[in-house]
Short mmCIF file of C-alpha atoms in Angstrom, two decimals:
data_model
loop_
_atom_site.label_atom_id
_atom_site.label_comp_id
_atom_site.label_asym_id
_atom_site.label_seq_id
_atom_site.Cartn_x
_atom_site.Cartn_y
_atom_site.Cartn_z
CA UNK P 25 -51.94 32.13 29.63
CA UNK P 26 -53.28 34.70 27.27
CA UNK P 27 -52.45 34.34 23.57
CA UNK P 28 -50.15 37.34 23.30
CA UNK P 29 -48.19 35.62 25.89
CA UNK P 30 -48.27 31.95 24.44
CA UNK P 31 -47.10 34.00 21.06
CA UNK P 32 -44.27 35.47 22.93
CA UNK P 33 -42.97 32.51 24.68
CA UNK P 34 -43.25 30.88 21.00
CA UNK P 35 -41.27 33.32 19.66
CA UNK P 36 -38.76 33.34 22.14
CA UNK P 37 -37.98 29.70 21.72
CA UNK P 38 -37.73 30.00 18.14
CA UNK P 39 -35.42 32.82 18.43
CA UNK P 40 -33.28 30.63 20.77
CA UNK P 41 -33.29 28.06 18.39
CA UNK P 42 -32.02 30.22 15.68
CA UNK P 43 -29.15 31.57 17.62
CA UNK P 44 -28.14 27.98 18.37
CA UNK P 45 -28.29 27.25 14.69
CA UNK P 46 -26.32 30.44 13.65
CA UNK P 47 -23.65 29.64 16.28
CA UNK P 48 -23.10 26.23 14.98
CA UNK P 49 -22.96 27.85 11.21
CA UNK P 50 -20.55 30.17 12.64
CA UNK P 51 -18.18 27.59 13.90
CA UNK P 52 -18.43 25.02 10.90
CA UNK P 53 -17.72 27.97 8.82
CA UNK P 54 -14.38 28.89 10.72
CA UNK P 55 -13.44 25.03 10.95
CA UNK P 56 -14.37 25.03 6.76
CA UNK P 57 -11.95 28.28 6.57
CA UNK P 58 -9.21 26.81 8.57
CA UNK P 59 -9.23 23.53 6.65
CA UNK P 60 -9.69 25.20 3.23
CA UNK P 61 -9.71 28.85 2.78
CA UNK P 62 -10.45 29.22 -1.11
CA UNK P 63 -13.19 27.00 -1.01
CA UNK P 64 -14.38 28.93 2.21
CA UNK P 65 -14.40 31.88 0.06
CA UNK P 66 -16.17 30.45 -3.04
CA UNK P 67 -19.21 28.87 -0.71
CA UNK P 68 -19.51 32.17 1.12
CA UNK P 69 -19.95 34.05 -2.30
CA UNK P 70 -22.50 31.87 -3.24
CA UNK P 71 -24.44 32.31 0.00
CA UNK P 72 -23.55 35.87 0.07
CA UNK P 73 -25.39 36.35 -3.62
CA UNK P 74 -28.36 34.19 -2.98
CA UNK P 75 -29.18 36.25 -0.01
CA UNK P 76 -28.14 39.57 -1.71
CA UNK P 77 -30.77 38.40 -4.36
CA UNK P 78 -33.28 37.81 -1.72
CA UNK P 79 -32.71 41.33 -0.57
CA UNK P 80 -32.73 42.91 -3.76
CA UNK P 81 -35.97 41.26 -4.80
CA UNK P 82 -37.80 42.10 -1.58
CA UNK P 83 -36.66 45.85 -2.14
CA UNK P 84 -37.81 45.57 -5.80
CA UNK P 85 -41.18 44.10 -4.91
CA UNK P 86 -41.53 46.62 -2.09
CA UNK P 87 -40.71 49.88 -4.40
CA UNK P 88 -43.31 48.59 -7.03
CA UNK P 89 -45.96 47.61 -4.39
CA UNK P 90 -45.44 51.40 -3.06
CA UNK P 91 -45.55 52.97 -7.03
CA UNK P 92 -48.79 50.87 -7.68
CA UNK P 93 -50.24 51.81 -4.15
CA UNK P 94 -52.79 49.15 -4.47
CA UNK P 95 -54.80 47.70 -1.61
CA UNK P 96 -54.12 44.30 -2.65
CA UNK P 97 -50.43 44.82 -1.90
CA UNK P 98 -50.94 45.84 2.17
CA UNK P 99 -50.94 42.26 3.39
CA UNK P 100 -47.20 41.86 2.03
CA UNK P 101 -45.87 45.08 2.14
CA UNK P 102 -44.47 44.38 5.52
CA UNK P 103 -42.75 41.51 4.46
CA UNK P 104 -41.16 43.12 1.50
CA UNK P 105 -39.93 46.02 3.66
CA UNK P 106 -38.60 43.83 6.46
CA UNK P 107 -36.66 41.87 3.65
CA UNK P 108 -35.63 45.21 2.12
CA UNK P 109 -34.22 46.55 5.37
CA UNK P 110 -31.38 43.77 5.76
CA UNK P 111 -29.28 45.70 2.96
CA UNK P 112 -27.34 46.89 5.84
CA UNK P 113 -26.82 43.40 7.17
CA UNK P 114 -25.54 42.38 3.73
CA UNK P 115 -23.05 45.47 3.48
CA UNK P 116 -21.52 43.92 6.84
CA UNK P 117 -21.60 40.35 5.27
CA UNK P 118 -19.78 41.69 1.84
CA UNK P 119 -16.58 42.67 4.32
CA UNK P 120 -15.04 39.03 4.51
CA UNK P 121 -15.53 38.98 0.53
CA UNK P 122 -13.19 41.84 0.60
CA UNK P 123 -10.54 39.82 2.14
CA UNK P 124 -10.88 36.97 -0.09
CA UNK P 125 -10.86 38.97 -3.36
CA UNK P 126 -7.34 37.37 -4.36
CA UNK P 127 -8.64 34.05 -3.73
CA UNK P 128 -11.83 34.80 -5.87
CA UNK P 129 -10.96 36.77 -8.96
CA UNK P 130 -7.81 36.03 -10.87
CA UNK P 131 -7.47 39.76 -12.24
CA UNK P 132 -6.70 40.52 -9.05
CA UNK P 133 -3.32 39.37 -9.76
CA UNK P 134 -0.85 41.67 -11.42
CA UNK P 135 0.32 38.60 -14.01
CA UNK P 136 -3.11 37.95 -15.09
CA UNK P 137 -4.22 41.87 -14.98
CA UNK P 138 -1.15 42.83 -17.28
CA UNK P 139 -2.02 40.11 -19.79
CA UNK P 140 -5.80 41.60 -20.27
CA UNK P 141 -6.45 44.30 -22.98
CA UNK P 142 -5.98 47.82 -21.83
CA UNK P 143 -9.71 48.37 -22.15
CA UNK P 144 -10.33 45.30 -19.64
CA UNK P 145 -7.39 46.06 -17.41
CA UNK P 146 -8.75 49.51 -16.53
CA UNK P 147 -12.31 48.18 -15.45
CA UNK P 148 -10.71 45.27 -13.33
CA UNK P 149 -8.62 46.86 -10.57
CA UNK P 150 -9.44 46.18 -6.95
CA UNK P 151 -9.89 49.74 -6.23
CA UNK P 152 -12.55 50.12 -9.10
CA UNK P 153 -14.12 47.30 -7.80
CA UNK P 154 -14.52 48.49 -4.41
CA UNK P 155 -15.45 51.87 -5.63
CA UNK P 156 -18.21 50.15 -7.58
CA UNK P 157 -19.36 47.84 -5.06
CA UNK P 158 -19.88 50.88 -2.29
CA UNK P 159 -21.99 52.91 -4.81
CA UNK P 160 -23.96 49.77 -5.46
CA UNK P 161 -24.84 49.76 -1.43
CA UNK P 162 -25.36 53.24 -1.39
CA UNK P 163 -27.78 53.40 -4.27
#
């Protein structure tokens, strides 16, 4: 067996294992959502913010490496570029958070929003939150 074939076989085995782990995670996430939806969305938000931080960190480092254009960064530029390309995946993973806004943020409740000062109440609206989120993903 050639080295390329061996590496391809190893990668296929790793990908299959990762798919099994992902499937188990999705099933456990659904079970968690059924048992306690509020805790599910809180945990989902923490996980989303963690991986969004990794994605944006890769994007920032990739931009800095391109700006510097140094030979020392050649080896890791592809890693940062691959990490930055997951912004689209993070956009898809943001969609469940939209459905849990009422459970995550108290200002989505009209009573809480009316008790805020006018300067804050205009900022804390669901529509403006979604508009800002869309702008963040576009930029």
